[in-house]
PDB file of C-alpha atoms in Angstrom:
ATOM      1  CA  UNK A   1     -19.878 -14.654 -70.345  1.00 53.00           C
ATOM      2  CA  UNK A   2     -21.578 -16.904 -72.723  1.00 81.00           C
ATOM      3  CA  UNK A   3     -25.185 -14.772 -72.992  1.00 95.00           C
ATOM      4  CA  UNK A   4     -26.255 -11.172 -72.993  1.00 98.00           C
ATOM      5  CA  UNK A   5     -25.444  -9.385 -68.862  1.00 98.00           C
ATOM      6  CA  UNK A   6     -26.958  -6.764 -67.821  1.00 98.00           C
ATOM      7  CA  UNK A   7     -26.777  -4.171 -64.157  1.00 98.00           C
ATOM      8  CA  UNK A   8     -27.815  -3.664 -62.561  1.00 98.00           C
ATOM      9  CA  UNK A   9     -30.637  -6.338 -61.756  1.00 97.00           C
ATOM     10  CA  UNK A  10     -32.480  -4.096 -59.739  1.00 97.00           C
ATOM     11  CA  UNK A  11     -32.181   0.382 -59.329  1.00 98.00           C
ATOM     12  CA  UNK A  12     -34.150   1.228 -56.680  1.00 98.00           C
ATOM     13  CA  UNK A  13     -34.208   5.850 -57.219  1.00 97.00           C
ATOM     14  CA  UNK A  14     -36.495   8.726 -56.298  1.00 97.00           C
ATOM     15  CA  UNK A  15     -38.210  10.827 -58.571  1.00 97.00           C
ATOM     16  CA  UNK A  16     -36.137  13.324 -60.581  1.00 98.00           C
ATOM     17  CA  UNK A  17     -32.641  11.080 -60.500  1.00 98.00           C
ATOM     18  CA  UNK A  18     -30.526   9.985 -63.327  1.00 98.00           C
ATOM     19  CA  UNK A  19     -29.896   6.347 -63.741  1.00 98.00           C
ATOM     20  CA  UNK A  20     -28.005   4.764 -66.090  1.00 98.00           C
ATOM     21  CA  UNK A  21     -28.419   1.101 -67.214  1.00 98.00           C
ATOM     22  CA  UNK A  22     -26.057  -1.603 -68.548  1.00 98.00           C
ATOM     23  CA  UNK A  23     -25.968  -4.077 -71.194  1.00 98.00           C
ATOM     24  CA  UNK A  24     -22.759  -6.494 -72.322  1.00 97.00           C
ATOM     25  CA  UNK A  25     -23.880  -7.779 -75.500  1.00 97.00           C
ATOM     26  CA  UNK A  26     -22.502 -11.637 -76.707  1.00 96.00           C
ATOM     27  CA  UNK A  27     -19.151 -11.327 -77.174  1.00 94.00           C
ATOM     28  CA  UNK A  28     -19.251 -10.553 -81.432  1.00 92.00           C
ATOM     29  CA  UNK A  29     -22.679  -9.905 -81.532  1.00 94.00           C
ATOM     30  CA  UNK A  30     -23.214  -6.412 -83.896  1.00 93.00           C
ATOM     31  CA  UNK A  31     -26.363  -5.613 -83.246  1.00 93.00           C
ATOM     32  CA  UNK A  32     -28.092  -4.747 -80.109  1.00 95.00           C
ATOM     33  CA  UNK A  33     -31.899  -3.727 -79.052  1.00 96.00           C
ATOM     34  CA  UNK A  34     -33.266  -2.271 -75.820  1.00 97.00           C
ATOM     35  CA  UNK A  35     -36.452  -2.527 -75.076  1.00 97.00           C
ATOM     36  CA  UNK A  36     -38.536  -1.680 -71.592  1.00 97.00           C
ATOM     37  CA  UNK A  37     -41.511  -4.232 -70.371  1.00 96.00           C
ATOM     38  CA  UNK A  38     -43.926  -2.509 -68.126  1.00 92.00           C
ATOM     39  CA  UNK A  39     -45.422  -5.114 -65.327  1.00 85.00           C
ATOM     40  CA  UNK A  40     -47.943  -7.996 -66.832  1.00 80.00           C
ATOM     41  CA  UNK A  41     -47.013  -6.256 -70.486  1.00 84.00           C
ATOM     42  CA  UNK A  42     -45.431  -6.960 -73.836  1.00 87.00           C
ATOM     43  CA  UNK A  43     -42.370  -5.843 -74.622  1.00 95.00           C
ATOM     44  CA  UNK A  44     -42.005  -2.408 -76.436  1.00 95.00           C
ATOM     45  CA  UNK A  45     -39.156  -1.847 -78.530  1.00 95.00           C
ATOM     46  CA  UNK A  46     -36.656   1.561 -77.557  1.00 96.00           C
ATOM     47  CA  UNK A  47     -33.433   1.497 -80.000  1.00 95.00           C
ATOM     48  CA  UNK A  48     -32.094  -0.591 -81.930  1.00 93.00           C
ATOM     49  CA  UNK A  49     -27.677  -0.343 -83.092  1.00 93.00           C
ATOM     50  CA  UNK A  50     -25.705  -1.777 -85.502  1.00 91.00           C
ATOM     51  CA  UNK A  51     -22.378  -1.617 -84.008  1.00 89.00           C
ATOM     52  CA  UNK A  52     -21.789   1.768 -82.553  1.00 88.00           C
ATOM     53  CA  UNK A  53     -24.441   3.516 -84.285  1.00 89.00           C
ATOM     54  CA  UNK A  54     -27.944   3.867 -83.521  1.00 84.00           C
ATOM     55  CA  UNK A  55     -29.815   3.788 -86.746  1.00 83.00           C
ATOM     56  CA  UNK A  56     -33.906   3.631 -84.905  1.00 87.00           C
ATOM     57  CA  UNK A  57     -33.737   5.472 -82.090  1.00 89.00           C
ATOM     58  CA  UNK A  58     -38.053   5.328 -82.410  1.00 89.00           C
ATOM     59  CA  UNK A  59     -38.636   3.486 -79.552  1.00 92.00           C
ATOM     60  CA  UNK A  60     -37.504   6.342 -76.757  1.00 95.00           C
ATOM     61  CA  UNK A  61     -40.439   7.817 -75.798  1.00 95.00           C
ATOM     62  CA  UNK A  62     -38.774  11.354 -74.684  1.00 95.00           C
ATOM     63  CA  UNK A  63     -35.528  13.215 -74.706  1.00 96.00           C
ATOM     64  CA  UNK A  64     -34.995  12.028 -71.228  1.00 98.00           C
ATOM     65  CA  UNK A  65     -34.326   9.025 -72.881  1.00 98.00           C
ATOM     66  CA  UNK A  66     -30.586   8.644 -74.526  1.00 97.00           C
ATOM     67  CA  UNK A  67     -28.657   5.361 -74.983  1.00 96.00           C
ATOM     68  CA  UNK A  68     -24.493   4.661 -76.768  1.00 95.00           C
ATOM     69  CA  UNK A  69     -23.090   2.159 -77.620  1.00 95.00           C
ATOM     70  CA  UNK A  70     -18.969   2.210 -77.658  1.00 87.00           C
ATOM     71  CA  UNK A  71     -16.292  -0.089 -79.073  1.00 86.00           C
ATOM     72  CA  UNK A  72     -19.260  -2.354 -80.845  1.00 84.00           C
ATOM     73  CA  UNK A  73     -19.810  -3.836 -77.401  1.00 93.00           C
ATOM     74  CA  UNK A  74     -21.515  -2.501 -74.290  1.00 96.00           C
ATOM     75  CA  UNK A  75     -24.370  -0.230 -74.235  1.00 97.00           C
ATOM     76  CA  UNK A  76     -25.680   1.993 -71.976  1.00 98.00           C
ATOM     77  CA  UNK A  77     -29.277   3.531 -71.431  1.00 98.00           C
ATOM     78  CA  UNK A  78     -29.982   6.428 -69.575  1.00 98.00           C
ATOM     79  CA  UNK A  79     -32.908   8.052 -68.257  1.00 98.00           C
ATOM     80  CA  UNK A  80     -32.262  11.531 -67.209  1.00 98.00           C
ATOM     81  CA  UNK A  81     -34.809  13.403 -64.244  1.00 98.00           C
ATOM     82  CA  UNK A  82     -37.138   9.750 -63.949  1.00 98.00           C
ATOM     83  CA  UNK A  83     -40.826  10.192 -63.173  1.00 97.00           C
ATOM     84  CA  UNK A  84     -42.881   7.048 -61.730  1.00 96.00           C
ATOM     85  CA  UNK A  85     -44.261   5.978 -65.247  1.00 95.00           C
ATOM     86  CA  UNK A  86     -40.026   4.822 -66.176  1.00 97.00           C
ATOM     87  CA  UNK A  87     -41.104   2.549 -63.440  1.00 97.00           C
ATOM     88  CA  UNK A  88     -40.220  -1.318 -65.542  1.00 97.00           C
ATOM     89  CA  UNK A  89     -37.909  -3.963 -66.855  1.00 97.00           C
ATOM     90  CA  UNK A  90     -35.387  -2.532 -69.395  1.00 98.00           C
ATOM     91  CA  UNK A  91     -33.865  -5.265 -71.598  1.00 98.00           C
ATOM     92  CA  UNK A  92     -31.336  -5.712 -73.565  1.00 98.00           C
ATOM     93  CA  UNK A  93     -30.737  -8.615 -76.556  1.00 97.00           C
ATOM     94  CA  UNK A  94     -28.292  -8.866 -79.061  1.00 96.00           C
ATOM     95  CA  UNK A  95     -27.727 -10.891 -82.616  1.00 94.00           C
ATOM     96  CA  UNK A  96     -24.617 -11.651 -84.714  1.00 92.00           C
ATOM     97  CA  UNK A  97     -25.609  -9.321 -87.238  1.00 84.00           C
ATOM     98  CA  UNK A  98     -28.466  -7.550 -89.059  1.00 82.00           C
ATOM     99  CA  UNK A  99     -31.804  -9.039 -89.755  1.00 83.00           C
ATOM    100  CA  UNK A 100     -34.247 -11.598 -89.374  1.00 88.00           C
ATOM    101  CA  UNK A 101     -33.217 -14.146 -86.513  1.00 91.00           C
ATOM    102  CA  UNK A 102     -33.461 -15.079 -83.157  1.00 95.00           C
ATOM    103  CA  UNK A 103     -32.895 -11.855 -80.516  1.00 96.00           C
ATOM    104  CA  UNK A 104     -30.904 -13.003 -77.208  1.00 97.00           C
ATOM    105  CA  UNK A 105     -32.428 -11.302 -74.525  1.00 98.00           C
ATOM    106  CA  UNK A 106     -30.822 -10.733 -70.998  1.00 98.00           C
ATOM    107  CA  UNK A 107     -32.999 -10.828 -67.634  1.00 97.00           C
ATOM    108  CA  UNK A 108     -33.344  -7.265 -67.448  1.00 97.00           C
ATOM    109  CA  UNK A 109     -32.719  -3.908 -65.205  1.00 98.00           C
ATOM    110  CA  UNK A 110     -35.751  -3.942 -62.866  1.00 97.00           C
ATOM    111  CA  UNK A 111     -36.164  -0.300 -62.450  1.00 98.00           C
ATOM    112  CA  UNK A 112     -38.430   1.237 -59.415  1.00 97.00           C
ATOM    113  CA  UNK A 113     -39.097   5.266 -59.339  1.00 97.00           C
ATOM    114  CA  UNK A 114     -40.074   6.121 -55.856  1.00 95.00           C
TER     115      UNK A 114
ATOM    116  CA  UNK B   1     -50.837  -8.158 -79.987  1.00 34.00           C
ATOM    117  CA  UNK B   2     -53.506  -6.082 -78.010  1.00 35.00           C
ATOM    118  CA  UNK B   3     -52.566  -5.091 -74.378  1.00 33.00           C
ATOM    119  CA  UNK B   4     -54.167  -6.862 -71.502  1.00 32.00           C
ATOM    120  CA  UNK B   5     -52.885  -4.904 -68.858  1.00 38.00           C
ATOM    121  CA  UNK B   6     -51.812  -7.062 -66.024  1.00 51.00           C
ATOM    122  CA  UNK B   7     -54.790  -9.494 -66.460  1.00 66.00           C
ATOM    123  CA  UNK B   8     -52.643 -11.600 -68.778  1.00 82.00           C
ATOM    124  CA  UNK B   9     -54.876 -14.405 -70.606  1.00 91.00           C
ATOM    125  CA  UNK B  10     -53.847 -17.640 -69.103  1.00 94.00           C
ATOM    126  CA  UNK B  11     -54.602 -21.831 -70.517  1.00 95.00           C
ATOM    127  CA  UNK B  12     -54.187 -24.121 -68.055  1.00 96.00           C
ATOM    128  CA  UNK B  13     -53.690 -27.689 -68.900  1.00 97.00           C
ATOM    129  CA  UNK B  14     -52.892 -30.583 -67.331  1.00 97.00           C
ATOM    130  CA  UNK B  15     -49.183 -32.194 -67.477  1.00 97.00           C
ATOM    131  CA  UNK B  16     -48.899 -34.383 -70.069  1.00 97.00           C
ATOM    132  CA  UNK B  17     -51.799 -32.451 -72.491  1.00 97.00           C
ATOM    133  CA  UNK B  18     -50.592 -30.645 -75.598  1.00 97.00           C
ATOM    134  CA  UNK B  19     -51.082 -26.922 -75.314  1.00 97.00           C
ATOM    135  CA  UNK B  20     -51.806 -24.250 -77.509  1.00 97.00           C
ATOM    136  CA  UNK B  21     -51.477 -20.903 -77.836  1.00 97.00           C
ATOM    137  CA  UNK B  22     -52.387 -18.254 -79.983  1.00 96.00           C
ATOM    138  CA  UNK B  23     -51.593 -15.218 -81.597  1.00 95.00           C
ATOM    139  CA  UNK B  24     -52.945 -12.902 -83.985  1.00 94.00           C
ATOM    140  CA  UNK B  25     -50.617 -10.828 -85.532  1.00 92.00           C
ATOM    141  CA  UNK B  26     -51.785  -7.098 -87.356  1.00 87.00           C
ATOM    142  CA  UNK B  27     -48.744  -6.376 -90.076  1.00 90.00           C
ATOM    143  CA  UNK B  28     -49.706  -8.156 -92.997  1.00 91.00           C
ATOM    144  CA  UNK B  29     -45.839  -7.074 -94.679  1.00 90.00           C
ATOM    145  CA  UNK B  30     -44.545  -9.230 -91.336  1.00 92.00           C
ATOM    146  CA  UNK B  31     -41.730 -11.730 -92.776  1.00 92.00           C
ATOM    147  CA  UNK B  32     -40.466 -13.100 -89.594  1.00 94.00           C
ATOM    148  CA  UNK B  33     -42.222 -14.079 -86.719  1.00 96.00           C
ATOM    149  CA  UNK B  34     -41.032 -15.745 -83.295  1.00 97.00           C
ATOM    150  CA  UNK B  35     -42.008 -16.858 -79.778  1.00 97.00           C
ATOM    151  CA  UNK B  36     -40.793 -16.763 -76.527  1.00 97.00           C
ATOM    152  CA  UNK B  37     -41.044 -18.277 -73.210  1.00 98.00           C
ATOM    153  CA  UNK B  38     -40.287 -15.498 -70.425  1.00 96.00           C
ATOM    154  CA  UNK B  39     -40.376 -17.311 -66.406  1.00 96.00           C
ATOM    155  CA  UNK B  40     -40.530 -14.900 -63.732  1.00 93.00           C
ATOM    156  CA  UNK B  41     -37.572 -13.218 -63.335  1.00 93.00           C
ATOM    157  CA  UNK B  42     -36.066 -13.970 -66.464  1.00 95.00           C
ATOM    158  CA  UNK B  43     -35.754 -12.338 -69.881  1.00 96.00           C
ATOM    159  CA  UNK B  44     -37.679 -13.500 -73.068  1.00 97.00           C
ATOM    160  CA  UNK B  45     -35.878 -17.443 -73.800  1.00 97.00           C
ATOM    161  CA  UNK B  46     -36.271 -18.387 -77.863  1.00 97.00           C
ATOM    162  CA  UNK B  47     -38.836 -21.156 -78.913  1.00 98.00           C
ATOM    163  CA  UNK B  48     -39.111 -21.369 -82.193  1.00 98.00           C
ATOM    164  CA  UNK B  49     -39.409 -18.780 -85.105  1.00 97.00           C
ATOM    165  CA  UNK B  50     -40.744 -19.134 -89.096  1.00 97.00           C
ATOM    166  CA  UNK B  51     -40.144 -17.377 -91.945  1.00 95.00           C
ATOM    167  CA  UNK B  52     -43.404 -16.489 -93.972  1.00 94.00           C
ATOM    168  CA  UNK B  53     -42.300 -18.969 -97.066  1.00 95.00           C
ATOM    169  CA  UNK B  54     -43.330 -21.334 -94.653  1.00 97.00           C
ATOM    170  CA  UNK B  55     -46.918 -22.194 -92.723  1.00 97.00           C
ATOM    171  CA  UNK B  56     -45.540 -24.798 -90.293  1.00 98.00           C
ATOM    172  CA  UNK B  57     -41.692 -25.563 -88.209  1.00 98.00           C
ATOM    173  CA  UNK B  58     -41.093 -28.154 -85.826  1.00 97.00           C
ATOM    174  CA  UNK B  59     -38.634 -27.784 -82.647  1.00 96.00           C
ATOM    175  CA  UNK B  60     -38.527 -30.385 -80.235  1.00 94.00           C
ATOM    176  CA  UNK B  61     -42.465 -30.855 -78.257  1.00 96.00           C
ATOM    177  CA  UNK B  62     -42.914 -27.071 -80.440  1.00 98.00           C
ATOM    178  CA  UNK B  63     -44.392 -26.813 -83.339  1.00 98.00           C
ATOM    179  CA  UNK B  64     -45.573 -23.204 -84.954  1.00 98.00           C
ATOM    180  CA  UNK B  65     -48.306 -22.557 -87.653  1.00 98.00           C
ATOM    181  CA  UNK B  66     -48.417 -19.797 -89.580  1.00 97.00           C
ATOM    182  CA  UNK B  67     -52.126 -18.889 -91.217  1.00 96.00           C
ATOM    183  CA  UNK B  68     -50.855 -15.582 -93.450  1.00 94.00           C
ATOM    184  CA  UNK B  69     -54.424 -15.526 -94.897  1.00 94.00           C
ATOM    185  CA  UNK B  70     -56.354 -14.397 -91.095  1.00 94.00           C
ATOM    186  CA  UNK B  71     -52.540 -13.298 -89.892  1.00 94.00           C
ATOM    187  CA  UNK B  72     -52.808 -15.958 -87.105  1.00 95.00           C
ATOM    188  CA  UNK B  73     -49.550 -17.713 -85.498  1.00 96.00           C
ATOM    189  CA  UNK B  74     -50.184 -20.797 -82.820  1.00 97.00           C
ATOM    190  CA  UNK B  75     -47.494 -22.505 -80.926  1.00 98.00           C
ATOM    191  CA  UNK B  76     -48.191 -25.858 -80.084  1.00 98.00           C
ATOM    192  CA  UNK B  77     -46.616 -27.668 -77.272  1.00 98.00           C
ATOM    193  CA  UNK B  78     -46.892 -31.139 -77.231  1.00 98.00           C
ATOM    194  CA  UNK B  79     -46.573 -33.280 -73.490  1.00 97.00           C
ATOM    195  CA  UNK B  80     -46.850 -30.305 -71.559  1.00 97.00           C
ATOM    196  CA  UNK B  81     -44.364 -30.527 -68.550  1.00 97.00           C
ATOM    197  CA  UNK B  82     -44.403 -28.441 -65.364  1.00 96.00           C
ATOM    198  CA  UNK B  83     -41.210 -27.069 -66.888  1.00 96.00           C
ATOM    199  CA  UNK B  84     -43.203 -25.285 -69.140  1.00 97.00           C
ATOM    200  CA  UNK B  85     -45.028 -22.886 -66.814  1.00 97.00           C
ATOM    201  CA  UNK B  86     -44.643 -19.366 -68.482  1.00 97.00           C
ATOM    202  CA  UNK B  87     -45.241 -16.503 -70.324  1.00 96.00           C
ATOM    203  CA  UNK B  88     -45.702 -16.789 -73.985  1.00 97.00           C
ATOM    204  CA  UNK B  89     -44.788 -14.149 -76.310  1.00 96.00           C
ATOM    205  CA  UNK B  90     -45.015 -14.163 -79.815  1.00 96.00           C
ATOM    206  CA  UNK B  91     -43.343 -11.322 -81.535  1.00 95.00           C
ATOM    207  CA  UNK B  92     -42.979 -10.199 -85.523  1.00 94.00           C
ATOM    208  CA  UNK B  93     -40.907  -7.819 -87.569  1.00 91.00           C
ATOM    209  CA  UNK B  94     -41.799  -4.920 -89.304  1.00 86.00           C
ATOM    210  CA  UNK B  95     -41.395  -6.153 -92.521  1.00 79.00           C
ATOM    211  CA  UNK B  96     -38.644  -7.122 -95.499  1.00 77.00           C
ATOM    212  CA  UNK B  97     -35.852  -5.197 -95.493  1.00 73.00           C
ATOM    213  CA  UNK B  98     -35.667  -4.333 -92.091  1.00 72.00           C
ATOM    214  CA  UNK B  99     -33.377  -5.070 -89.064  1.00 73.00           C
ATOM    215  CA  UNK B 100     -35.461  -7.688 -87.010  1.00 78.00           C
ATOM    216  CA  UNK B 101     -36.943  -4.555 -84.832  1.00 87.00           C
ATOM    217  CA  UNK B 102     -39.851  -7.388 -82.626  1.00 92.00           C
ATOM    218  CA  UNK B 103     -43.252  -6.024 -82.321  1.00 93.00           C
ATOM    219  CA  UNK B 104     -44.438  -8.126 -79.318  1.00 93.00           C
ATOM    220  CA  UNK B 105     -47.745  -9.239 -78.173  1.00 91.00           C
ATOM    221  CA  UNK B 106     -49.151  -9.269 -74.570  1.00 90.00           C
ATOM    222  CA  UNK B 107     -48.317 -12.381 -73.743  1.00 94.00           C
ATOM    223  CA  UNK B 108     -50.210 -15.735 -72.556  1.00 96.00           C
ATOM    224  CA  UNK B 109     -49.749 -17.253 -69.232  1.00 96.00           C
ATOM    225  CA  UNK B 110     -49.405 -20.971 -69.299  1.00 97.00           C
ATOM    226  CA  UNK B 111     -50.031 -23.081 -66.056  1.00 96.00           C
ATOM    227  CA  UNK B 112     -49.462 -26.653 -65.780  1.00 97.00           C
ATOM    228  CA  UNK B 113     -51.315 -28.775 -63.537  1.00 94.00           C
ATOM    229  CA  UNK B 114     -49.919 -31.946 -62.182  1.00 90.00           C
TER     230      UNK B 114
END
């Protein structure tokens, strides 16, 4: 596809489930950034990779938080045992290569913990 | 950006007004800032973005300032359109040398009036 995909749209899970989310970067874009967007928030950045590696993993606020990245292309996040507060958007974007330019962002994984 | 919690800070204008919006940004080493236009629904769309060699870019009906001196950024839209509804996020980089990892504000709802 011409932009950045991500699934699911929505996860609906109870408390103490696994989910894991998906993002299909542009088609030769290297680098790749997730970041999560809690409701009427900012954005807050998770990881950030340059092809398959994972060089700022900063952003995950706890272990149960792991993301890869295989082939240079799609990503997956995954939250391990989720508690209500992983309750959010997840995004993805993705850019042609390192550094400063414009970040193309996908519409998100709306998450929902029950 | 400070966080408004869901009471985002909204301008409303009236179509055909110019808008602006501002931002005041907190890392004075920033090199690279950016804003966005996120609808409901949707992920973060690309606006405009400067480089800090420059205090002023024009897009088409955008135009951002840069003030490096009080670390203030302002998008300006001119002829505001229902079309323009949003959220507005500005966003800036860590610094030189790094790999475009967006610190974002909290965003500014826009609401055009007919």
């Amino acid at each position: 596809g011409a932009g950045v995909s991500q699934s699911p749209s929505n996860k609906v899970t109870e408390k103490g489930k696994d989910v894991e989310l998906r993002c299909d970067p542009i088609s030769g874009h290297t680098a790749l950034y997730w970041y999560r967007q809690s409701l009427g928030q900012g954005l807050e950045f998770l990881i950030y990779f340059q092809g398959n590696s994972a060089p700022d993993k900063s952003g995950l606020p706890s272990d149960r938080f792991s993301a890869e990245r295989t082939g240079g292309s799609v990503s997956t996040l995954t939250i391990q045992r989720t508690q209500q507060e992983d309750s959010a958007v997840y995004l993805c974007a993705s850019t042609p290569r390192r550094g400063n330019q414009p970040q193309h962002f996908g519409d998100g994984t709306r998450l929902s913990i029950l | 950006g400070e966080s408004v919690g869901l009471h985002l800070p909204t301008l409303s204008v009236q179509e055909g007004d110019n808008s602006i919006i501002n931002c005041a940004y907190s890392n004075s080493a920033s090199d690279y800032f950016i804003w966005y236009k996120q609808e409901s629904g949707k992920g973060p769309q690309f606006i405009i973005d400067i480089r800090s060699n420059m205090d002023k870019r024009q897009g088409q009906r955008v135009t951002v300032l840069l003030n490096k001196t009080v670390k203030h950024l302002s998008l300006q839209i001119a002829a505001t359109q229902p079309g323009d509804s949003a959220v507005y996020f500005c966003a800036e980089n860590e610094g030189p040398g790094g790999y475009n990892k967006l610190i974002f504000g909290a965003g500014t709802r826009l609401a055009v009036h007919p």
